[in-house]
Coordinates of N, CA and C in Angstrom, one line a residue:
M1 N -12.8 -17.4 -5.2 CA -11.7 -16.5 -5.4 C -11.6 -16.2 -6.9
T2 N -11.2 -15.0 -7.2 CA -11.1 -14.6 -8.6 C -9.7 -14.7 -9.1
A3 N -8.7 -14.7 -8.3 CA -7.3 -14.9 -8.8 C -7.1 -16.4 -9.1
S4 N -6.3 -16.7 -10.1 CA -6.0 -18.0 -10.4 C -4.9 -18.5 -9.4
P5 N -4.9 -19.8 -9.1 CA -3.9 -20.3 -8.1 C -2.5 -19.9 -8.4
D6 N -2.1 -19.8 -9.7 CA -0.7 -19.5 -10.0 C -0.4 -18.0 -10.1
A7 N -1.5 -17.1 -10.0 CA -1.2 -15.7 -10.0 C -0.9 -15.2 -8.7
P8 N 0.1 -14.4 -8.5 CA 0.5 -13.8 -7.2 C -0.6 -12.9 -6.8
L9 N -0.9 -12.9 -5.4 CA -1.8 -11.9 -4.8 C -1.2 -10.5 -4.7
V10 N 0.1 -10.6 -4.4 CA 0.9 -9.3 -4.1 C 2.0 -9.2 -5.1
V11 N 2.2 -8.2 -5.8 CA 3.3 -8.0 -6.7 C 4.1 -6.7 -6.3
V12 N 5.4 -6.8 -6.1 CA 6.2 -5.6 -5.9 C 6.4 -4.9 -7.2
Q13 N 6.0 -3.6 -7.2 CA 6.1 -2.8 -8.4 C 7.3 -1.9 -8.2
P14 N 8.1 -1.8 -9.2 CA 9.3 -0.9 -9.2 C 8.7 0.5 -9.1
D15 N 9.3 1.3 -8.3 CA 8.9 2.7 -8.2 C 10.1 3.6 -8.5
P16 N 10.0 4.5 -9.4 CA 11.1 5.4 -9.7 C 11.6 6.4 -8.6
R17 N 10.7 6.5 -7.7 CA 11.0 7.5 -6.5 C 11.8 6.7 -5.5
P18 N 12.9 7.3 -5.0 CA 13.6 6.7 -3.9 C 12.8 6.6 -2.7
H19 N 13.1 5.7 -1.9 CA 12.4 5.5 -0.5 C 10.9 5.2 -0.6
V20 N 10.4 4.7 -1.8 CA 9.0 4.3 -1.9 C 8.9 2.8 -2.2
V21 N 8.1 2.1 -1.4 CA 7.8 0.7 -1.6 C 6.4 0.7 -2.2
S22 N 6.3 0.1 -3.3 CA 5.0 0.1 -4.0 C 4.6 -1.3 -4.4
L23 N 3.4 -1.7 -3.9 CA 2.9 -3.1 -4.1 C 1.6 -3.0 -4.8
A24 N 1.3 -4.0 -5.6 CA 0.0 -4.1 -6.3 C -0.7 -5.4 -5.7
L25 N -2.0 -5.2 -5.4 CA -2.8 -6.3 -4.9 C -3.7 -6.8 -6.0
R26 N -3.9 -8.1 -6.1 CA -4.7 -8.7 -7.1 C -5.6 -9.8 -6.5
G27 N -6.8 -10.0 -7.1 CA -7.7 -11.0 -6.7 C -8.5 -10.5 -5.4
D28 N -8.8 -11.5 -4.6 CA -9.6 -11.2 -3.4 C -8.7 -11.0 -2.2
L29 N -9.1 -10.1 -1.3 CA -8.4 -9.8 -0.1 C -9.4 -10.2 1.0
D30 N -9.2 -11.4 1.6 CA -10.1 -11.9 2.5 C -9.5 -12.8 3.6
Y31 N -10.3 -13.6 4.3 CA -9.7 -14.5 5.3 C -8.7 -15.4 4.8
D32 N -8.8 -15.9 3.6 CA -7.9 -16.9 3.0 C -6.6 -16.3 2.6
T33 N -6.6 -15.0 2.2 CA -5.4 -14.4 1.6 C -4.7 -13.3 2.5
G34 N -5.4 -12.9 3.6 CA -4.9 -11.8 4.4 C -3.5 -12.0 4.9
D35 N -3.1 -13.2 5.4 CA -1.8 -13.5 5.9 C -0.8 -13.3 4.8
E36 N -1.1 -13.8 3.6 CA -0.2 -13.6 2.5 C 0.2 -12.2 2.2
V37 N -0.8 -11.3 2.3 CA -0.6 -9.9 2.0 C 0.2 -9.3 3.1
L38 N -0.1 -9.6 4.4 CA 0.7 -9.1 5.5 C 2.2 -9.6 5.4
D39 N 2.4 -10.8 5.1 CA 3.8 -11.3 4.9 C 4.5 -10.7 3.8
A40 N 3.8 -10.4 2.7 CA 4.4 -9.7 1.5 C 4.8 -8.3 1.9
V41 N 4.0 -7.6 2.6 CA 4.3 -6.2 3.0 C 5.4 -6.2 4.0
R42 N 5.4 -7.1 5.0 CA 6.6 -7.1 5.9 C 7.9 -7.4 5.2
R43 N 7.8 -8.4 4.3 CA 9.0 -8.7 3.5 C 9.5 -7.6 2.7
A44 N 8.6 -6.9 2.0 CA 9.0 -5.7 1.1 C 9.6 -4.6 2.0
L45 N 9.0 -4.3 3.2 CA 9.6 -3.3 4.0 C 10.9 -3.7 4.6
S46 N 11.1 -4.9 4.9 CA 12.4 -5.4 5.5 C 13.5 -5.3 4.5
E47 N 13.1 -5.5 3.2 CA 14.1 -5.4 2.1 C 14.4 -3.9 1.8
R48 N 13.6 -3.0 2.2 CA 13.8 -1.6 2.0 C 13.8 -0.8 3.3
P49 N 14.8 -0.9 4.2 CA 14.8 -0.2 5.4 C 14.9 1.3 5.3
D50 N 15.2 1.8 4.1 CA 15.2 3.2 3.8 C 13.9 3.8 3.4
A51 N 12.9 2.9 3.4 CA 11.5 3.3 2.9 C 10.9 4.5 3.8
R52 N 10.3 5.4 3.1 CA 9.6 6.5 3.7 C 8.2 6.5 3.4
A53 N 7.7 5.7 2.4 CA 6.4 5.6 2.0 C 6.1 4.2 1.5
L54 N 4.9 3.7 1.8 CA 4.3 2.5 1.3 C 3.0 2.7 0.6
L55 N 3.0 2.3 -0.7 CA 1.8 2.5 -1.5 C 1.3 1.1 -1.9
L56 N 0.0 0.9 -1.7 CA -0.7 -0.3 -2.2 C -1.6 0.0 -3.3
D57 N -1.4 -0.4 -4.5 CA -2.2 -0.3 -5.6 C -3.3 -1.3 -5.6
C58 N -4.5 -0.9 -5.5 CA -5.7 -1.8 -5.3 C -6.5 -2.0 -6.6
R59 N -6.0 -1.5 -7.7 CA -6.8 -1.6 -8.9 C -7.1 -3.1 -9.3
G60 N -6.3 -4.0 -8.9 CA -6.5 -5.4 -9.2 C -7.3 -6.2 -8.2
L61 N -7.8 -5.5 -7.2 CA -8.5 -6.2 -6.2 C -9.9 -6.5 -6.7
A62 N -10.4 -7.7 -6.5 CA -11.8 -8.0 -6.9 C -12.8 -7.9 -5.7
D63 N -12.4 -8.4 -4.6 CA -13.3 -8.4 -3.4 C -12.5 -8.2 -2.2
V64 N -13.1 -7.4 -1.3 CA -12.4 -7.2 0.0 C -13.5 -7.4 1.1
D65 N -13.3 -8.4 2.0 CA -14.3 -8.6 3.1 C -13.8 -7.9 4.3
S66 N -14.5 -8.2 5.4 CA -14.1 -7.5 6.7 C -12.7 -7.9 7.1
T67 N -12.3 -9.1 6.9 CA -10.9 -9.5 7.2 C -9.9 -8.8 6.3
G68 N -10.3 -8.6 5.1 CA -9.4 -7.8 4.2 C -9.3 -6.4 4.7
L69 N -10.4 -5.8 5.1 CA -10.3 -4.4 5.6 C -9.4 -4.4 6.9
S70 N -9.5 -5.4 7.7 CA -8.7 -5.5 8.9 C -7.2 -5.6 8.5
V71 N -6.9 -6.3 7.4 CA -5.5 -6.4 6.9 C -5.0 -5.1 6.5
L72 N -5.8 -4.3 5.7 CA -5.4 -3.0 5.3 C -5.1 -2.0 6.4
L73 N -6.0 -2.1 7.4 CA -5.7 -1.3 8.7 C -4.5 -1.7 9.4
H74 N -4.2 -3.0 9.4 CA -3.0 -3.6 10.0 C -1.8 -3.1 9.3
V75 N -1.8 -3.1 7.9 CA -0.7 -2.6 7.1 C -0.5 -1.1 7.5
H76 N -1.5 -0.4 7.6 CA -1.4 1.1 7.9 C -0.7 1.2 9.3
R77 N -1.0 0.4 10.2 CA -0.4 0.4 11.6 C 1.1 0.0 11.4
L78 N 1.4 -1.0 10.6 CA 2.8 -1.3 10.4 C 3.6 -0.2 9.8
A79 N 3.0 0.6 8.9 CA 3.7 1.8 8.3 C 3.9 2.8 9.4
A80 N 2.8 3.0 10.2 CA 2.9 4.1 11.2 C 4.0 3.7 12.2
R81 N 4.1 2.4 12.6 CA 5.2 2.1 13.6 C 6.5 2.3 13.0
R82 N 6.7 2.2 11.7 CA 8.0 2.4 11.1 C 8.2 3.9 10.7
E83 N 7.1 4.7 11.1 CA 7.1 6.1 10.8 C 7.3 6.4 9.3
I84 N 6.6 5.7 8.5 CA 6.6 6.0 7.1 C 5.1 6.3 6.6
G85 N 5.0 7.0 5.5 CA 3.7 7.3 5.0 C 3.1 6.0 4.4
F86 N 1.7 6.0 4.3 CA 1.0 4.9 3.8 C -0.2 5.4 3.0
R87 N -0.5 4.8 1.8 CA -1.7 5.2 1.1 C -2.1 4.0 0.2
L88 N -3.4 3.9 0.1 CA -4.0 2.9 -0.9 C -4.3 3.8 -2.1
E89 N -3.9 3.2 -3.3 CA -4.1 3.9 -4.5 C -5.1 3.1 -5.4
N90 N -5.9 3.8 -6.2 CA -6.8 3.1 -7.1 C -7.7 2.1 -6.4
P91 N -8.5 2.6 -5.4 CA -9.3 1.6 -4.6 C -10.4 1.0 -5.4
G92 N -10.9 1.6 -6.5 CA -12.1 1.0 -7.2 C -13.3 1.3 -6.4
S93 N -14.5 1.2 -7.1 CA -15.7 1.6 -6.5 C -16.2 0.7 -5.4
A94 N -16.0 -0.6 -5.4 CA -16.4 -1.4 -4.3 C -15.6 -1.2 -3.1
L95 N -14.3 -1.2 -3.2 CA -13.5 -0.9 -2.0 C -13.7 0.5 -1.5
E96 N -13.8 1.5 -2.4 CA -14.1 2.8 -1.9 C -15.4 2.9 -1.1
R97 N -16.4 2.1 -1.6 CA -17.7 2.1 -0.9 C -17.5 1.5 0.5
L98 N -16.8 0.4 0.6 CA -16.5 -0.3 1.9 C -15.8 0.7 2.8
L99 N -14.8 1.4 2.3 CA -14.0 2.3 3.1 C -14.9 3.5 3.6
T100 N -15.8 3.9 2.7 CA -16.7 5.0 3.1 C -17.6 4.6 4.1
V101 N -18.2 3.5 4.0 CA -19.2 3.0 5.0 C -18.6 2.7 6.3
T102 N -17.3 2.3 6.3 CA -16.6 2.1 7.6 C -15.9 3.3 8.2
G103 N -15.9 4.4 7.4 CA -15.2 5.6 7.9 C -13.7 5.5 7.8
T104 N -13.2 4.7 6.9 CA -11.7 4.6 6.8 C -11.2 5.1 5.5
L105 N -12.0 5.6 4.6 CA -11.6 6.1 3.3 C -10.5 7.1 3.4
E106 N -10.7 8.2 4.0 CA -9.7 9.2 4.2 C -8.4 8.7 4.9
H107 N -8.6 7.9 5.9 CA -7.5 7.4 6.7 C -6.6 6.5 5.8
L108 N -7.1 5.8 4.9 CA -6.3 4.9 4.1 C -5.9 5.4 2.7
T109 N -6.5 6.5 2.2 CA -6.3 7.0 0.9 C -5.6 8.4 0.8
S110 N -5.4 9.0 2.0 CA -4.8 10.3 2.0 C -3.3 10.2 1.5
P111 N -2.8 11.3 1.0 CA -1.4 11.2 0.6 C -0.4 10.8 1.7
A112 N 0.6 10.0 1.3 CA 1.6 9.6 2.2 C 2.4 10.7 2.7
P113 N 2.3 11.2 3.9 CA 2.9 12.4 4.4 C 4.4 12.4 4.5
A114 N 5.0 11.2 4.6 CA 6.4 11.1 4.8 C 7.3 11.3 3.6
L115 N 6.6 11.5 2.4 CA 7.3 11.5 1.2 C 7.6 13.0 0.8
P116 N 8.8 13.4 0.9 CA 9.2 14.8 0.6 C 8.9 15.1 -0.9
L117 N 8.6 16.4 -1.2 CA 8.2 16.9 -2.5 C 9.3 16.5 -3.5
A118 N 10.5 16.6 -3.2 CA 11.6 16.4 -4.1 C 11.6 14.9 -4.6
E119 N 11.1 14.0 -3.8 CA 11.1 12.6 -4.1 C 9.8 12.2 -4.9
T120 N 8.9 13.1 -5.0 CA 7.6 12.7 -5.7 C 7.7 13.1 -7.2
G121 N 8.9 13.7 -7.6 CA 9.0 14.2 -9.0 C 8.6 15.6 -9.2
Q122 N 8.0 16.2 -8.1 CA 7.6 17.6 -8.2 C 8.8 18.5 -8.0
A123 N 8.7 19.7 -8.4 CA 9.7 20.7 -8.2 C 10.0 21.0 -6.7
A124 N 11.3 21.0 -6.4 CA 11.7 21.2 -5.1 C 12.1 22.7 -5.0
S125 N 12.2 23.3 -3.8 CA 12.5 24.7 -3.6 C 14.0 24.9 -4.1
E126 N 14.8 23.9 -3.9 CA 16.2 24.1 -4.3 C 16.6 22.9 -5.2
S127 N 16.9 23.4 -6.5 CA 17.2 22.4 -7.5 C 18.7 22.4 -7.8
P128 N 19.3 21.2 -8.1 CA 20.7 21.2 -8.4 C 21.0 21.9 -9.7
G129 N 22.3 22.3 -9.8 CA 22.7 23.1 -11.0 C 22.7 22.2 -12.2
S130 N 22.8 22.7 -13.4 CA 22.7 21.9 -14.6 C 24.1 21.5 -15.1
G131 N 25.2 21.7 -14.3 CA 26.5 21.3 -14.7 C 26.8 19.9 -14.3
A132 N 27.7 19.2 -15.1 CA 28.0 17.8 -14.8 C 29.3 17.7 -14.1

């Protein structure tokens, strides 16, 4: 394992957008750590029942094995059951290669569809007035 024993595998990242749950993954995602990731995702979603999107930042992942890929697909299914968008961000070259070989790259890295434009910080068709 590349993560030190005292370093958390999953870190909840504050996200300025409302209704977005953002988690960062660090170290290895494998047989030994998969349950920890699933538990952290479930916990984060239960704390944010208003969530419309779940983002997993993978820039800190060192290695992902077949069990880790299964965990990512399971997280995607959890989001789908809650009818919220899901996306892996910053997958890195090794994870991107794994996702490409397994045919899951687009499935796991496409934009989270449940996140309205106004909540992404982009201009919305109707903007509030500038009065206070």
